[in-house]
Amino acid sequence: MTKNGNSLDQRTFSKLSRLYIIALSTIALSVVISQFFVRNHLNTQQSDSTVINVAGRQRMLSQKLTKDIVSLTVYADKENRNLLKNNIKHTLLLWELSHNALQKGNDSLGLPVKNSKKIDEKFVKINPVFNKIQKASTLIVQKIEDNLLVSKEVLNAHIKKVTQNESVFLLMMDDIVNQYDAEADEKVAWLRRLELYLMILTLLILLGEFLFIFWPTAKSVKTILADLLSAEKRAKKMAFDADELSVAKEKSIKELRALSHAMDETLLFARISQSGTIIHIGNKFSRLFKISRFKQDILFWKFLSTDKSEQLKIEGLINKHQKTGWQGEVKATIKSDVPVWLEMAIIPYRPTEEKSELLIIASEITERKFAQLEIEKLNKANFDKKISQQKIISSKIIENQEKEQNRIAKDVHDGIGQMLTGLKFNLESINLDNLEKSKEKIEHLKILTTNIIKGVRTATFNLAPPELSDHGIVPALTKLTQELTKLTGKEIVLFNKSDFNKRLDSLVEVNIYRITQEAINNAIKYADSSHILVSLSHSATILSIVIDDDGKGFEPSKVKKVKNGDGGMGMTFMKERIKYIDGRLFLTSELGKGTRVTLNIPI
């Protein structure tokens, strides 16, 4: 038989074995499951007879308790009453223990913890009757223990309670015993049905295994026997063909030797072990690194380089990629400290199933690499120059961010912070003893609180509105003017002369919004203006925005010289932003005649 035939037969027999194991395991599993369900059910029924017995005994105990209590009316002497008292006490203790155990379970009595819902409901009904009998009996025992010669009249009231409730308790207890008995019968009936279902399931499993496992297996065995006979004939033919293949193999070996010699002479070729020792090195490799003879146990990375750091790098590459392979550039150094660059490939190779090697195939790229390094050097110089320029731009952006943060902090500190401090002092100064003065201060506090809310809304609104990113610059400026009108009480109007509604680049829109916002805020804070007009107009290439106010005006020449304080940082902020978007800003103002800020932005 051929190797493939043997493999096929082994796989078939293995498959058949697995099928038989599955069949037997299924039968065993069904038996185990059946036993599990049956035993589990039997375990739940073990306590049924005990429960019924204890429940029935409750009737007897209640009757005995009643009988002993009634007997107290017959015997008035100390000795008999003491004897009856002990009997009542013992019976009452056992009666109480059994009653509680039936509801909550008891390991010593062998009673389960959980009852059915119906039994729980019946115990809920019987418990008040039980409590009456138990309370009356306990009081009788206590009376006798306190005074053994207690008169019949004292006991009659409690004895009457016991006798009145005893018949009701017996009827309810009969109902509970009957319910326990009915539930036990239901469990037995369920067990019978379970055994029937499990038997049917087992028969179905056996039928299914016969139809789908045993019968197909028998046919498969018959087919395998036929295949074995056919494989024997093929094996004889393959033995004849093997002789011819042996001749062809010898021829191929000769050709491989010739090919190996050609590779040694033309390629940088080597074979190394998994640990890195050289097994074979090509002639061209030896000539390049000027090593004609070397020890058999020399490590490949020590052969390639005399530099320690290069050796460690090559060693790391080989150890890391000995299973996956690798291709890339490697720097080596020959004995005369001359650098050599190699384009090298590491290829995992298994000459036999037990042995693993690595093939190293490389080509020298020293001249090309030096030219590449020179180009990279020039590119790096150009890149460093661009980075330097970028750092200057970044520093400007960071500087503007810091200015903006300082502006917001100043708004919060000078406005909201001072008003909150005033609010705190006014709250602390309220004297509830003087109601008239307290009312005045509270009214003042209301006004101050309203101003604080306005200040907070103004500060928060200075952040970028969602309209800017969602709908563009015109809706954002419309929202800005409307909100500032509400917050400040000033007349702030937006007039879109040319019905501009285009979207611009997001950075351009943000900077336009911030410049316009800064101009309006300056007019509100410093110009003492009552009317502010924001006008938009555009052409094919320019968007123009003009902010006019009727405030007190100022001298623009003096603002340029201001480095700190009101106005100066705002103008610097506006100029930096307009420069960033390649626009132009014009500022015209005159004392007593208001201010105009004009923005021209390319679109």
Short mmCIF file of C-alpha atoms in Angstrom, two decimals, residues 454 457-458 479-492:
data_model
loop_
_atom_site.label_atom_id
_atom_site.label_comp_id
_atom_site.label_asym_id
_atom_site.label_seq_id
_atom_site.Cartn_x
_atom_site.Cartn_y
_atom_site.Cartn_z
CA LYS A 454 -25.77 88.24 32.95
CA ARG A 457 -23.91 84.31 30.26
CA THR A 458 -21.77 86.98 28.59
CA LYS A 479 -26.73 84.86 16.83
CA LEU A 480 -23.87 86.89 18.34
CA THR A 481 -25.57 90.26 17.74
CA GLN A 482 -28.95 88.99 18.99
CA GLU A 483 -27.55 87.51 22.20
CA LEU A 484 -25.36 90.52 22.99
CA THR A 485 -28.37 92.79 22.47
CA LYS A 486 -30.29 90.79 25.07
CA LEU A 487 -27.37 90.67 27.51
CA THR A 488 -26.23 94.28 27.29
CA GLY A 489 -29.43 96.18 26.41
CA LYS A 490 -27.58 97.95 23.57
CA GLU A 491 -28.89 98.12 19.99
CA ILE A 492 -26.61 95.75 18.03
#
